[in-house]
Amino acid sequence: MQHDALVHEIRRFNRFYTGLVGLLDETLMQSPYTLTEARVLFELGRKPRPGGGRAGLLARMFHLDLAPAVSELAGELNLAPAYLTRVLRKFAAMGLAEMRDDPENGQPALALTRRGKAALVDLETATNRDLARLTVKLEDKEAAELSDALNRVTRLLAAAGM
């Protein structure tokens, strides 16, 4: 297969899949979150992000103590740090995320609050429900075939350095 044809097929699949699961809708899975916000919520739920050291009042007022957490997370999600900062400020205002001492090392870390963890559970439950709805009509053999195909795509693209 020619490279251009493969690129066309990947783009065709991306359009199909993003439309199928609603990734281009205003919000994800009829939640109050955009796709980017959902990604940030998921990553914060996965592990707390180290903040700066003990910041003074001025640094806390301007969220300068968030710089290490924002830099790390922005790099992982391939987001502009300024955009991520706006998302994090929105989460803080909604009571979803906060800076607090990490129980493992006592250092300040950006983490989900109890409300943020509950929001993440709701989002993951809705996502799982919607994906289960997509696959419920597949026979066992078809489900295994889809699983194999997804694993193969992941393996091939990971090996290609994507």
mmCIF file of N, CA and C in Angstrom, residues 83 98-99 112:
data_model
loop_
_atom_site.group_PDB
_atom_site.id
_atom_site.type_symbol
_atom_site.label_atom_id
_atom_site.label_comp_id
_atom_site.label_asym_id
_atom_site.label_seq_id
_atom_site.Cartn_x
_atom_site.Cartn_y
_atom_site.Cartn_z
ATOM 1 N N TYR A 83 -3.258 27.741 27.930
ATOM 2 C CA TYR A 83 -4.590 27.137 27.798
ATOM 3 C C TYR A 83 -4.848 26.176 28.958
ATOM 4 N N GLU A 98 -7.188 21.128 43.141
ATOM 5 C CA GLU A 98 -6.569 22.053 44.096
ATOM 6 C C GLU A 98 -5.110 21.675 44.292
ATOM 7 N N MET A 99 -4.354 22.631 44.833
ATOM 8 C CA MET A 99 -2.990 22.346 45.260
ATOM 9 C C MET A 99 -3.089 21.877 46.704
ATOM 10 N N LEU A 112 -6.903 16.147 42.099
ATOM 11 C CA LEU A 112 -8.354 16.258 42.121
ATOM 12 C C LEU A 112 -8.860 16.306 43.553
#
